Amino acid sequence: SIFFICRGAFVVVRTLSRIRVPSYCTAVPLDCGAPLGYFDYNMLQQLALNGLESAALFGGAAAAMEYAYSKKWISKFPN
């Protein structure tokens, strides 16, 4: 559904924007050490926690909107 795609896009953008790069990483090219070079364990933890938080936030908002649509409290387009 379109809600799933839009929610996924918001989750990805919000999650990636909240990752803080540690000062010990080199800038060009980005290198932070183990395990992946590009991401270290600290950044992977941020990615996981922020991803879960974003999925819960946007998932809750989407569920609330769907519930309100199903009860006809709101409509997608004016009648």
mmCIF file of C-alpha atoms in Angstrom:
data_model
loop_
_atom_site.group_PDB
_atom_site.id
_atom_site.type_symbol
_atom_site.label_atom_id
_atom_site.label_comp_id
_atom_site.label_asym_id
_atom_site.label_seq_id
_atom_site.Cartn_x
_atom_site.Cartn_y
_atom_site.Cartn_z
ATOM 1 C CA SER A 1 0.000 0.000 0.000
ATOM 2 C CA ILE A 2 1.049 3.592 -0.478
ATOM 3 C CA PHE A 3 1.053 4.152 3.294
ATOM 4 C CA PHE A 4 3.664 1.427 3.738
ATOM 5 C CA ILE A 5 5.935 2.959 1.081
ATOM 6 C CA CYS A 6 5.583 6.494 2.441
ATOM 7 C CA ARG A 7 6.078 5.358 6.020
ATOM 8 C CA GLY A 8 9.207 3.439 4.990
ATOM 9 C CA ALA A 9 10.607 6.507 3.269
ATOM 10 C CA PHE A 10 10.026 8.655 6.354
ATOM 11 C CA VAL A 11 11.613 6.005 8.598
ATOM 12 C CA VAL A 12 14.747 5.774 6.433
ATOM 13 C CA VAL A 13 15.221 9.543 6.160
ATOM 14 C CA ARG A 14 14.611 10.189 9.874
ATOM 15 C CA THR A 15 16.822 7.290 10.955
ATOM 16 C CA LEU A 16 19.795 8.240 8.786
ATOM 17 C CA SER A 17 19.560 11.919 9.729
ATOM 18 C CA ARG A 18 19.784 11.086 13.449
ATOM 19 C CA ILE A 19 23.077 9.157 13.245
ATOM 20 C CA ARG A 20 25.939 11.122 14.788
ATOM 21 C CA VAL A 21 29.365 10.429 13.322
ATOM 22 C CA PRO A 22 32.016 10.121 16.069
ATOM 23 C CA SER A 23 34.986 12.492 16.028
ATOM 24 C CA TYR A 24 37.479 9.642 15.503
ATOM 25 C CA CYS A 25 36.104 8.872 12.026
ATOM 26 C CA THR A 26 37.989 10.157 9.008
ATOM 27 C CA ALA A 27 35.986 12.396 6.699
ATOM 28 C CA VAL A 28 37.012 11.504 3.143
ATOM 29 C CA PRO A 29 36.387 8.664 2.653
ATOM 30 C CA LEU A 30 34.277 8.032 5.741
ATOM 31 C CA ASP A 31 36.093 5.394 7.794
ATOM 32 C CA CYS A 32 35.182 4.568 11.382
ATOM 33 C CA GLY A 33 36.864 1.201 11.858
ATOM 34 C CA ALA A 34 35.391 -2.195 12.669
ATOM 35 C CA PRO A 35 33.131 -3.937 11.800
ATOM 36 C CA LEU A 36 32.259 -2.400 8.415
ATOM 37 C CA GLY A 37 34.660 0.485 8.033
ATOM 38 C CA TYR A 38 31.879 2.867 7.055
ATOM 39 C CA PHE A 39 29.895 2.205 10.253
ATOM 40 C CA ASP A 40 31.293 1.245 13.638
ATOM 41 C CA TYR A 41 29.388 -0.458 16.467
ATOM 42 C CA ASN A 42 28.286 2.862 17.964
ATOM 43 C CA MET A 43 26.780 3.996 14.671
ATOM 44 C CA LEU A 44 25.115 0.607 14.108
ATOM 45 C CA GLN A 45 23.527 0.858 17.558
ATOM 46 C CA GLN A 46 22.256 4.354 16.743
ATOM 47 C CA LEU A 47 20.898 3.039 13.447
ATOM 48 C CA ALA A 48 19.020 0.192 15.137
ATOM 49 C CA LEU A 49 17.565 2.235 18.000
ATOM 50 C CA ASN A 50 16.595 5.214 15.868
ATOM 51 C CA GLY A 51 15.146 2.884 13.236
ATOM 52 C CA LEU A 52 12.938 1.157 15.803
ATOM 53 C CA GLU A 53 11.858 4.486 17.249
ATOM 54 C CA SER A 54 11.031 5.909 13.824
ATOM 55 C CA ALA A 55 9.127 2.792 12.768
ATOM 56 C CA ALA A 56 7.070 2.941 15.967
ATOM 57 C CA LEU A 57 6.350 6.665 15.572
ATOM 58 C CA PHE A 58 5.381 6.598 11.918
ATOM 59 C CA GLY A 59 3.665 3.219 12.249
ATOM 60 C CA GLY A 60 1.532 4.544 15.105
ATOM 61 C CA ALA A 61 0.627 7.647 13.134
ATOM 62 C CA ALA A 62 -0.300 5.566 10.074
ATOM 63 C CA ALA A 63 -2.403 3.184 12.186
ATOM 64 C CA ALA A 64 -4.206 6.109 13.820
ATOM 65 C CA MET A 65 -4.928 7.642 10.409
ATOM 66 C CA GLU A 66 -6.236 4.343 9.034
ATOM 67 C CA TYR A 67 -8.462 3.919 12.093
ATOM 68 C CA ALA A 68 -9.845 7.438 11.691
ATOM 69 C CA TYR A 69 -10.487 6.780 7.974
ATOM 70 C CA SER A 70 -12.297 3.525 8.738
ATOM 71 C CA LYS A 71 -14.544 5.281 11.298
ATOM 72 C CA LYS A 72 -15.227 8.074 8.767
ATOM 73 C CA TRP A 73 -13.978 10.676 11.247
ATOM 74 C CA ILE A 74 -11.756 12.047 8.493
ATOM 75 C CA SER A 75 -11.619 11.539 4.750
ATOM 76 C CA LYS A 76 -8.760 11.450 2.305
ATOM 77 C CA PHE A 77 -10.436 13.857 -0.101
ATOM 78 C CA PRO A 78 -13.301 16.331 0.401
ATOM 79 C CA ASN A 79 -16.682 15.071 -0.761
#
